[in-house]
mmCIF file of C-alpha atoms and ligand atoms in Angstrom:
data_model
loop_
_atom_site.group_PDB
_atom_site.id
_atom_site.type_symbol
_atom_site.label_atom_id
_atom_site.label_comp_id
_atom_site.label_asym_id
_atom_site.label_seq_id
_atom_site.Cartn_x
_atom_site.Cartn_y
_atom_site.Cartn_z
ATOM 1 C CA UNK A 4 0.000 0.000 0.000
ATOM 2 C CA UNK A 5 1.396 3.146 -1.200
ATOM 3 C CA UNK A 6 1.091 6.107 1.188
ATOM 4 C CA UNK A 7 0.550 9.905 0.907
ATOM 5 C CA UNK A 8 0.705 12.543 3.176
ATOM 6 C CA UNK A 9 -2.015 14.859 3.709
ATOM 7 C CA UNK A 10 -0.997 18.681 4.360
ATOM 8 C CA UNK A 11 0.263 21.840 2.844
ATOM 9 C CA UNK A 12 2.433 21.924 5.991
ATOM 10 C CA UNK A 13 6.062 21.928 4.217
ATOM 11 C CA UNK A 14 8.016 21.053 7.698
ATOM 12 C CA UNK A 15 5.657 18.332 8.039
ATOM 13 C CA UNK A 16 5.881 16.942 4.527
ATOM 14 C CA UNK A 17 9.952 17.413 4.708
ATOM 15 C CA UNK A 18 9.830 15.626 8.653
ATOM 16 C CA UNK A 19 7.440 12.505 7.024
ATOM 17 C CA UNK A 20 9.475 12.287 3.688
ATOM 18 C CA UNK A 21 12.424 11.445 6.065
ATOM 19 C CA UNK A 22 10.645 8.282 7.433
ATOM 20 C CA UNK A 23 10.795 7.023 4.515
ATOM 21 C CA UNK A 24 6.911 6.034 4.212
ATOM 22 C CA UNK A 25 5.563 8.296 2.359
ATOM 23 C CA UNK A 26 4.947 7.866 -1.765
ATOM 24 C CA UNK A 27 3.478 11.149 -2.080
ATOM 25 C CA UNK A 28 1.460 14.558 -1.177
ATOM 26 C CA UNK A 29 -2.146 15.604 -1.475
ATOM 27 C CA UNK A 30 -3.429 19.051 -0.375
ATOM 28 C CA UNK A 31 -6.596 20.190 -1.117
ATOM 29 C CA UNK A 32 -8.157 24.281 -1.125
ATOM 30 C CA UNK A 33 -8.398 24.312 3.021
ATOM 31 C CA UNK A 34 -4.748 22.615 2.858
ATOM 32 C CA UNK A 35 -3.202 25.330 1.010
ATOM 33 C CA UNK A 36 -5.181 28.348 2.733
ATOM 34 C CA UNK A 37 -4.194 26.618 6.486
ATOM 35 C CA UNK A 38 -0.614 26.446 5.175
ATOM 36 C CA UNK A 39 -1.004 30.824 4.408
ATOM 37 C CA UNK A 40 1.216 30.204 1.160
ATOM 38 C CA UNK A 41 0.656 31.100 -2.404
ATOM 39 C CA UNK A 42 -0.583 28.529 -3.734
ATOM 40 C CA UNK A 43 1.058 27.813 -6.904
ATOM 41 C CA UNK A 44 4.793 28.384 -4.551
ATOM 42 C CA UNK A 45 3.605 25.925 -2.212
ATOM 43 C CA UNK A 46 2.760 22.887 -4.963
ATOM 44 C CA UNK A 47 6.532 24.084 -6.418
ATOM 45 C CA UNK A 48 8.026 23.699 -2.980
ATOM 46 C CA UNK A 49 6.182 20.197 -2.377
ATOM 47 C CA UNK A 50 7.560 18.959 -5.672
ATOM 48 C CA UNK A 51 11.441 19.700 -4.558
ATOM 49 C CA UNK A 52 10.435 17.621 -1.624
ATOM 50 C CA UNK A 53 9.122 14.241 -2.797
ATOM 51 C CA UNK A 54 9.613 12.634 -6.347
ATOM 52 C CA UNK A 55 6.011 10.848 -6.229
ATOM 53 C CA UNK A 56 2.870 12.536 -7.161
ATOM 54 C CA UNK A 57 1.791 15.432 -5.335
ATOM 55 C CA UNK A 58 -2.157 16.185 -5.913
ATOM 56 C CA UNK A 59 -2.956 19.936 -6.496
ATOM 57 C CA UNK A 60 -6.912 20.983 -7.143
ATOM 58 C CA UNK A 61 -8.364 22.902 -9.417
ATOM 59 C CA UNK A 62 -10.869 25.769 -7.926
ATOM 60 C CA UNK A 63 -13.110 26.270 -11.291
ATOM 61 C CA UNK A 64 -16.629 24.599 -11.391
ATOM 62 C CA UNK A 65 -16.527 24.501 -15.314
ATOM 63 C CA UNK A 66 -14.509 22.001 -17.403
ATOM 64 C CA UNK A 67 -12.792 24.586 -19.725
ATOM 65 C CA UNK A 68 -11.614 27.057 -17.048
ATOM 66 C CA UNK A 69 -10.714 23.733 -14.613
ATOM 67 C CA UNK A 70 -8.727 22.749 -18.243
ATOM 68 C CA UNK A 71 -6.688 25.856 -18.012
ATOM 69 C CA UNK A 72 -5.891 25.933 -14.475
ATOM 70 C CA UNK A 73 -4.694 22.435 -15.032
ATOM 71 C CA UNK A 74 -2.092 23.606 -16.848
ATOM 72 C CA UNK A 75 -0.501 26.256 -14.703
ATOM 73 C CA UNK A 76 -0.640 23.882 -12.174
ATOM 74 C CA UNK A 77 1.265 20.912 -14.843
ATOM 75 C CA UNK A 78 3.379 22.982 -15.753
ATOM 76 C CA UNK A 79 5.130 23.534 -11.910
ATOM 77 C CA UNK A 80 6.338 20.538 -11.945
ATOM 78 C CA UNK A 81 6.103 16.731 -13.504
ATOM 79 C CA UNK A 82 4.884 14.845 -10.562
ATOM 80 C CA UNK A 83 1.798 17.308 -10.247
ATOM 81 C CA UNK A 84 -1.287 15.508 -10.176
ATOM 82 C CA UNK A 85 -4.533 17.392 -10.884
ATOM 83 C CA UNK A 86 -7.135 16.818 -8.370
ATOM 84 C CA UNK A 87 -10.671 17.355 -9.586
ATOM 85 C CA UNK A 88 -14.352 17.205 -8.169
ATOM 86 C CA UNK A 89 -16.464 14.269 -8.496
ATOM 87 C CA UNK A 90 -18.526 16.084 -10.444
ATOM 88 C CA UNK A 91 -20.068 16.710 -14.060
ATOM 89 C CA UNK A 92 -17.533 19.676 -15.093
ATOM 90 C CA UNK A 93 -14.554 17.869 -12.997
ATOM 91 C CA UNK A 94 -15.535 14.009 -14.648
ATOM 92 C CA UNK A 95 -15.160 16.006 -18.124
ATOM 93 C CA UNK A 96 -12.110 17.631 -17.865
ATOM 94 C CA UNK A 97 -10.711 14.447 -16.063
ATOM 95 C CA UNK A 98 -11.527 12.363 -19.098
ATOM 96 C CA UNK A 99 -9.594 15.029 -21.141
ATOM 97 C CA UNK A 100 -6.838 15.067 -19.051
ATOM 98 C CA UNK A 101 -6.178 11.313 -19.007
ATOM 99 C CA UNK A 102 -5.974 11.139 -22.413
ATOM 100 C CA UNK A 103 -3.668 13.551 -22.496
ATOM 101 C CA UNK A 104 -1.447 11.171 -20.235
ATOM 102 C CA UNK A 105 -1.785 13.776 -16.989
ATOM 103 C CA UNK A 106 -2.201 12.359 -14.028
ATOM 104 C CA UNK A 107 -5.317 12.931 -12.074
ATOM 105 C CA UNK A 108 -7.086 12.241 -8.628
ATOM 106 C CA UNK A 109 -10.544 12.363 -8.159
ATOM 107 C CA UNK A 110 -12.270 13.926 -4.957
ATOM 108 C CA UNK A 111 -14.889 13.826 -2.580
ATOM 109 C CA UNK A 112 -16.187 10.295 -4.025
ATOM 110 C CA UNK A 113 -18.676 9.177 -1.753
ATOM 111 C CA UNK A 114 -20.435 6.312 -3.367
ATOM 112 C CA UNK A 115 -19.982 3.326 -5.849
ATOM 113 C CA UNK A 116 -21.100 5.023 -8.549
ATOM 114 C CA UNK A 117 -19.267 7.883 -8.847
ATOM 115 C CA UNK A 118 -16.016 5.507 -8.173
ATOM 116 C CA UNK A 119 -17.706 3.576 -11.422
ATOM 117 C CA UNK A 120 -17.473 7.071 -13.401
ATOM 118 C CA UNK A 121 -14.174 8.006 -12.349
ATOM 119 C CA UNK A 122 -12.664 5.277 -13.577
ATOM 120 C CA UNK A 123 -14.220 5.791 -16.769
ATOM 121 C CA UNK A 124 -13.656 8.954 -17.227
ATOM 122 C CA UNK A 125 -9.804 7.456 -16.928
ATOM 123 C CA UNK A 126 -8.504 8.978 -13.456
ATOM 124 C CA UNK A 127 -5.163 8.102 -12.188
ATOM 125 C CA UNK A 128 -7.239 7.396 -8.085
ATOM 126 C CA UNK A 129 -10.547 8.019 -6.913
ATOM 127 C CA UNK A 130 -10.606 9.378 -3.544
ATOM 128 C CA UNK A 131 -13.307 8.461 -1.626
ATOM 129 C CA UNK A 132 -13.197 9.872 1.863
ATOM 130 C CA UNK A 133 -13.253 7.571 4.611
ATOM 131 C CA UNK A 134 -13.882 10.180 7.733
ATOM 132 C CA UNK A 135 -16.735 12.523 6.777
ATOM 133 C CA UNK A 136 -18.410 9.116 5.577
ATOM 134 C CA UNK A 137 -18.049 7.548 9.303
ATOM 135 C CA UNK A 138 -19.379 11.152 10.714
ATOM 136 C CA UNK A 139 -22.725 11.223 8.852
ATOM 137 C CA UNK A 140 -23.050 7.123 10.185
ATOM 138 C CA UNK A 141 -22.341 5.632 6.826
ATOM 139 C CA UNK A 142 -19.237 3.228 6.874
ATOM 140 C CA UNK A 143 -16.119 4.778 5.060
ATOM 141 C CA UNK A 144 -14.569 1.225 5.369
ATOM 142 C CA UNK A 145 -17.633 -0.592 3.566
ATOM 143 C CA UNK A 146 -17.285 2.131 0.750
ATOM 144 C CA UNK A 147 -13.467 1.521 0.196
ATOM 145 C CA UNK A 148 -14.064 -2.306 0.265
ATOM 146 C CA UNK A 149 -17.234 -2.299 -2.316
ATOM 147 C CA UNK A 150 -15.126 0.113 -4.441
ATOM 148 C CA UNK A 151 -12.199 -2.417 -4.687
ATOM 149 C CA UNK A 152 -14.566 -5.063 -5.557
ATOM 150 C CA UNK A 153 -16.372 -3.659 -8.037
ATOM 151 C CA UNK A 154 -12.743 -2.533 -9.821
ATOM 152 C CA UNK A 155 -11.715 -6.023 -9.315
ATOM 153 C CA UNK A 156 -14.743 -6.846 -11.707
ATOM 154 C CA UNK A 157 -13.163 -4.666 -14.940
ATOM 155 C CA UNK A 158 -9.317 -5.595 -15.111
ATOM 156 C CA UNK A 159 -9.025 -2.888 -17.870
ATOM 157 C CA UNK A 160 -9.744 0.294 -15.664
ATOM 158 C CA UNK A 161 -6.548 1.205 -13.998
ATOM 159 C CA UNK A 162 -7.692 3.332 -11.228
ATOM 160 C CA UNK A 163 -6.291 3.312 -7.970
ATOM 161 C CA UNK A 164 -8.206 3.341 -4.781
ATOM 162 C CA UNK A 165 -6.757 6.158 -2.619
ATOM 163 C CA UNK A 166 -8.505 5.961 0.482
ATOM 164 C CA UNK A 167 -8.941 9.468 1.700
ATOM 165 C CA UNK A 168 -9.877 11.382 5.095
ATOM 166 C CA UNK A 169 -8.257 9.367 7.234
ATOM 167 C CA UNK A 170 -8.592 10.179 11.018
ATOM 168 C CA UNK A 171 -6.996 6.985 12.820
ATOM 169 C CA UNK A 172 -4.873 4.015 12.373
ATOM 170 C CA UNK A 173 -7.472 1.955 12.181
ATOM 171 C CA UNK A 174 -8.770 3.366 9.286
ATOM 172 C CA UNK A 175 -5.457 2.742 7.650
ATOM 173 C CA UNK A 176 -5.389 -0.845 8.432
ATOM 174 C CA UNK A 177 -9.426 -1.690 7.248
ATOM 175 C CA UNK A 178 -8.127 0.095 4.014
ATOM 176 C CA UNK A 179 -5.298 -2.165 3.350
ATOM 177 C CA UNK A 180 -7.280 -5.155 4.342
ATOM 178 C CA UNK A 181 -9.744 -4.513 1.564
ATOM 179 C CA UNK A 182 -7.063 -3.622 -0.977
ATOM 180 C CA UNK A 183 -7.022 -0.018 -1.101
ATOM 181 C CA UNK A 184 -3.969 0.587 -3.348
ATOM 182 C CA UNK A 185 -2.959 4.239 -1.109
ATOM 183 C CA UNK A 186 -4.155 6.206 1.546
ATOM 184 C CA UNK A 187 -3.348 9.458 2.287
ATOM 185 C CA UNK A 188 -2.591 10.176 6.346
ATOM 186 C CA UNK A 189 -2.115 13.222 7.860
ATOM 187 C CA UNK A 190 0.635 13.600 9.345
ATOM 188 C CA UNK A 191 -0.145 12.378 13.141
ATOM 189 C CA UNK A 192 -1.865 9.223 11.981
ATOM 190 C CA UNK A 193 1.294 8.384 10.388
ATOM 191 C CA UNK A 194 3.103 8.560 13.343
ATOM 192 C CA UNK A 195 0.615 7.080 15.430
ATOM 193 C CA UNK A 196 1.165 3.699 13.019
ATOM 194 C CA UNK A 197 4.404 2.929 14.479
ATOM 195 C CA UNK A 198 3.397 3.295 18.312
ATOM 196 C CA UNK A 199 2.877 0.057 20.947
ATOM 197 C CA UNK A 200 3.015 0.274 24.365
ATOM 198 C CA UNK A 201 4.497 -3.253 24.357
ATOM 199 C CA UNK A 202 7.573 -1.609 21.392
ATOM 200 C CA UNK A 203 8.086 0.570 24.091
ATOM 201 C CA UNK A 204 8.104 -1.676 27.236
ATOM 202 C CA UNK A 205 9.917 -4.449 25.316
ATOM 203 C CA UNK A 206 13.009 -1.252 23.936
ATOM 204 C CA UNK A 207 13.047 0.043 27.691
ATOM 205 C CA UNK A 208 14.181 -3.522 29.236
ATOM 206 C CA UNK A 209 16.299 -4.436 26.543
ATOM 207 C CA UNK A 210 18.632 -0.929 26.979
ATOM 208 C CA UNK A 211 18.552 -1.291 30.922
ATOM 209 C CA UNK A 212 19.703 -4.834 30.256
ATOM 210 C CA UNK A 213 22.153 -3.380 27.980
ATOM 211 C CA UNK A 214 23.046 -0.991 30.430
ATOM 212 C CA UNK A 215 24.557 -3.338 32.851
ATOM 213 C CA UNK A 216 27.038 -5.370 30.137
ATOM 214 C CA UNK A 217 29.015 -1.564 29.971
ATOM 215 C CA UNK A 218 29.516 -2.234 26.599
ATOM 216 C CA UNK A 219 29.247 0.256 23.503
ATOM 217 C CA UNK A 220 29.000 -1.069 19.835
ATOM 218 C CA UNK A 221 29.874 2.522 18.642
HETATM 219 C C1 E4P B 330 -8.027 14.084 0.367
HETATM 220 O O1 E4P B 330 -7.257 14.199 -0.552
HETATM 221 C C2 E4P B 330 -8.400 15.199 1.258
HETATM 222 O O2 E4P B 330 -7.392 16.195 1.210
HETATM 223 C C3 E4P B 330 -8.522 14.822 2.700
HETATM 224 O O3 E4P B 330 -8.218 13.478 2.936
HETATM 225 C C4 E4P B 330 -9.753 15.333 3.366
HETATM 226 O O4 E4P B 330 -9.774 14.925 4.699
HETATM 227 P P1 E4P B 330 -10.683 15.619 5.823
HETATM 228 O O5 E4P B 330 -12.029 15.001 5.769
HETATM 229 O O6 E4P B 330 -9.969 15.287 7.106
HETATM 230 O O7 E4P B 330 -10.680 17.091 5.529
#
């Protein structure tokens, strides 16, 4: 499972890219006005940080004008990928872009059947967003696994699951047990992956063992 980190924070992205664990960025319009950077500076910035695909949306509602600010935001970098709406105007210009070989994500996908148009319309991921699904009592994890499976049914469609508003480990495990193919975390869930009480117990006996030999490797 390939994993992308959530933020227009750049000392967060930079600190997370250092793990080692992360594939790739995704920010979104509240990202980039938390973050208080121009936008177009930020996505430049991002792209100096990680190699892998780093998901920038368009604002327009319309295909055309969502066409042209695709391509100030292409043209920042290569790994830009265009993030779009799940909607009419967004499913249109996604279709154009794919054929165009530009890689796109598709947001705010909230049931099968948009997934089912995404994909047709070409995108590079559908996004469907776990969290907000689980806080209006609909299962985010049923949605990611029904997604995979219907995929499964069409080998020729090539989008990836990227399972999206995250807000807790566990939501990162469900996802990879139904296949999602990436999730993006923010940044505290991704640390909160590699915590155990018992990691910590288990590390703390070992060095006071260690302790006692007086020994140093290094
Ligand atoms: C996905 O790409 C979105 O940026 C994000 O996951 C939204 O998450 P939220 O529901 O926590 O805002």
């Amino acid at each position: 499972m390939k994993f992308f980190i959530d933020t227009g924070d750049i000392a967060e992205i930079r600190q997370a890219c250092e793990s080692g664990m992360v594939d790739g960025v995704t920010t979104n319009p509240s990202l980039v006005a938390n973050s208080g950077r121009d936008f177009k500076e930020l996505i430049r910035e991002i792209c100096t940080i990680t190699s892998g695909p780093v998901s920038a949306e368009v604002l327009a509602m319309d295909a055309p004008t969502m066409l042209k600010e695709a391509e100030v935001l292409s043209a920042i970098a290569d790994n830009v990928c265009i993030k779009l709406p799940l909607t009419v105007e967004g499913l249109k210009a996604c279709k154009v872009l794919s054929s165009q070989g530009i890689a796109t994500n598709v947001t705010l996908c909230f049931s099968v059947s948009q997934a089912l148009l995404a994909a047709k319309a070409g995108a590079t991921y559908v996004s469907p967003f776990m969290g907000r699904l689980d806080d209006v009592s609909e299962s985010g994890i049923q949605l990611i696994a029904d997604i995979v499976n219907m995929y499964r049914n069409y080998p020729e469609l090539n989008t990836q699951v990227l399972a999206a508003s995250i807000r807790s480990p566990l939501h990162i495990v469900e996802a990879a047990s139904v296949g999602a193919h990436v999730a993006t975390l923010p940044p505290k869930i991704l640390y909160q992956l590699y915590q155990h009480p018992l990691t910590d117990k288990g590390l703390a006996g070992f060095m006071k063992d260690w302790e006692k030999t007086g020994q140093k490797l290094v």
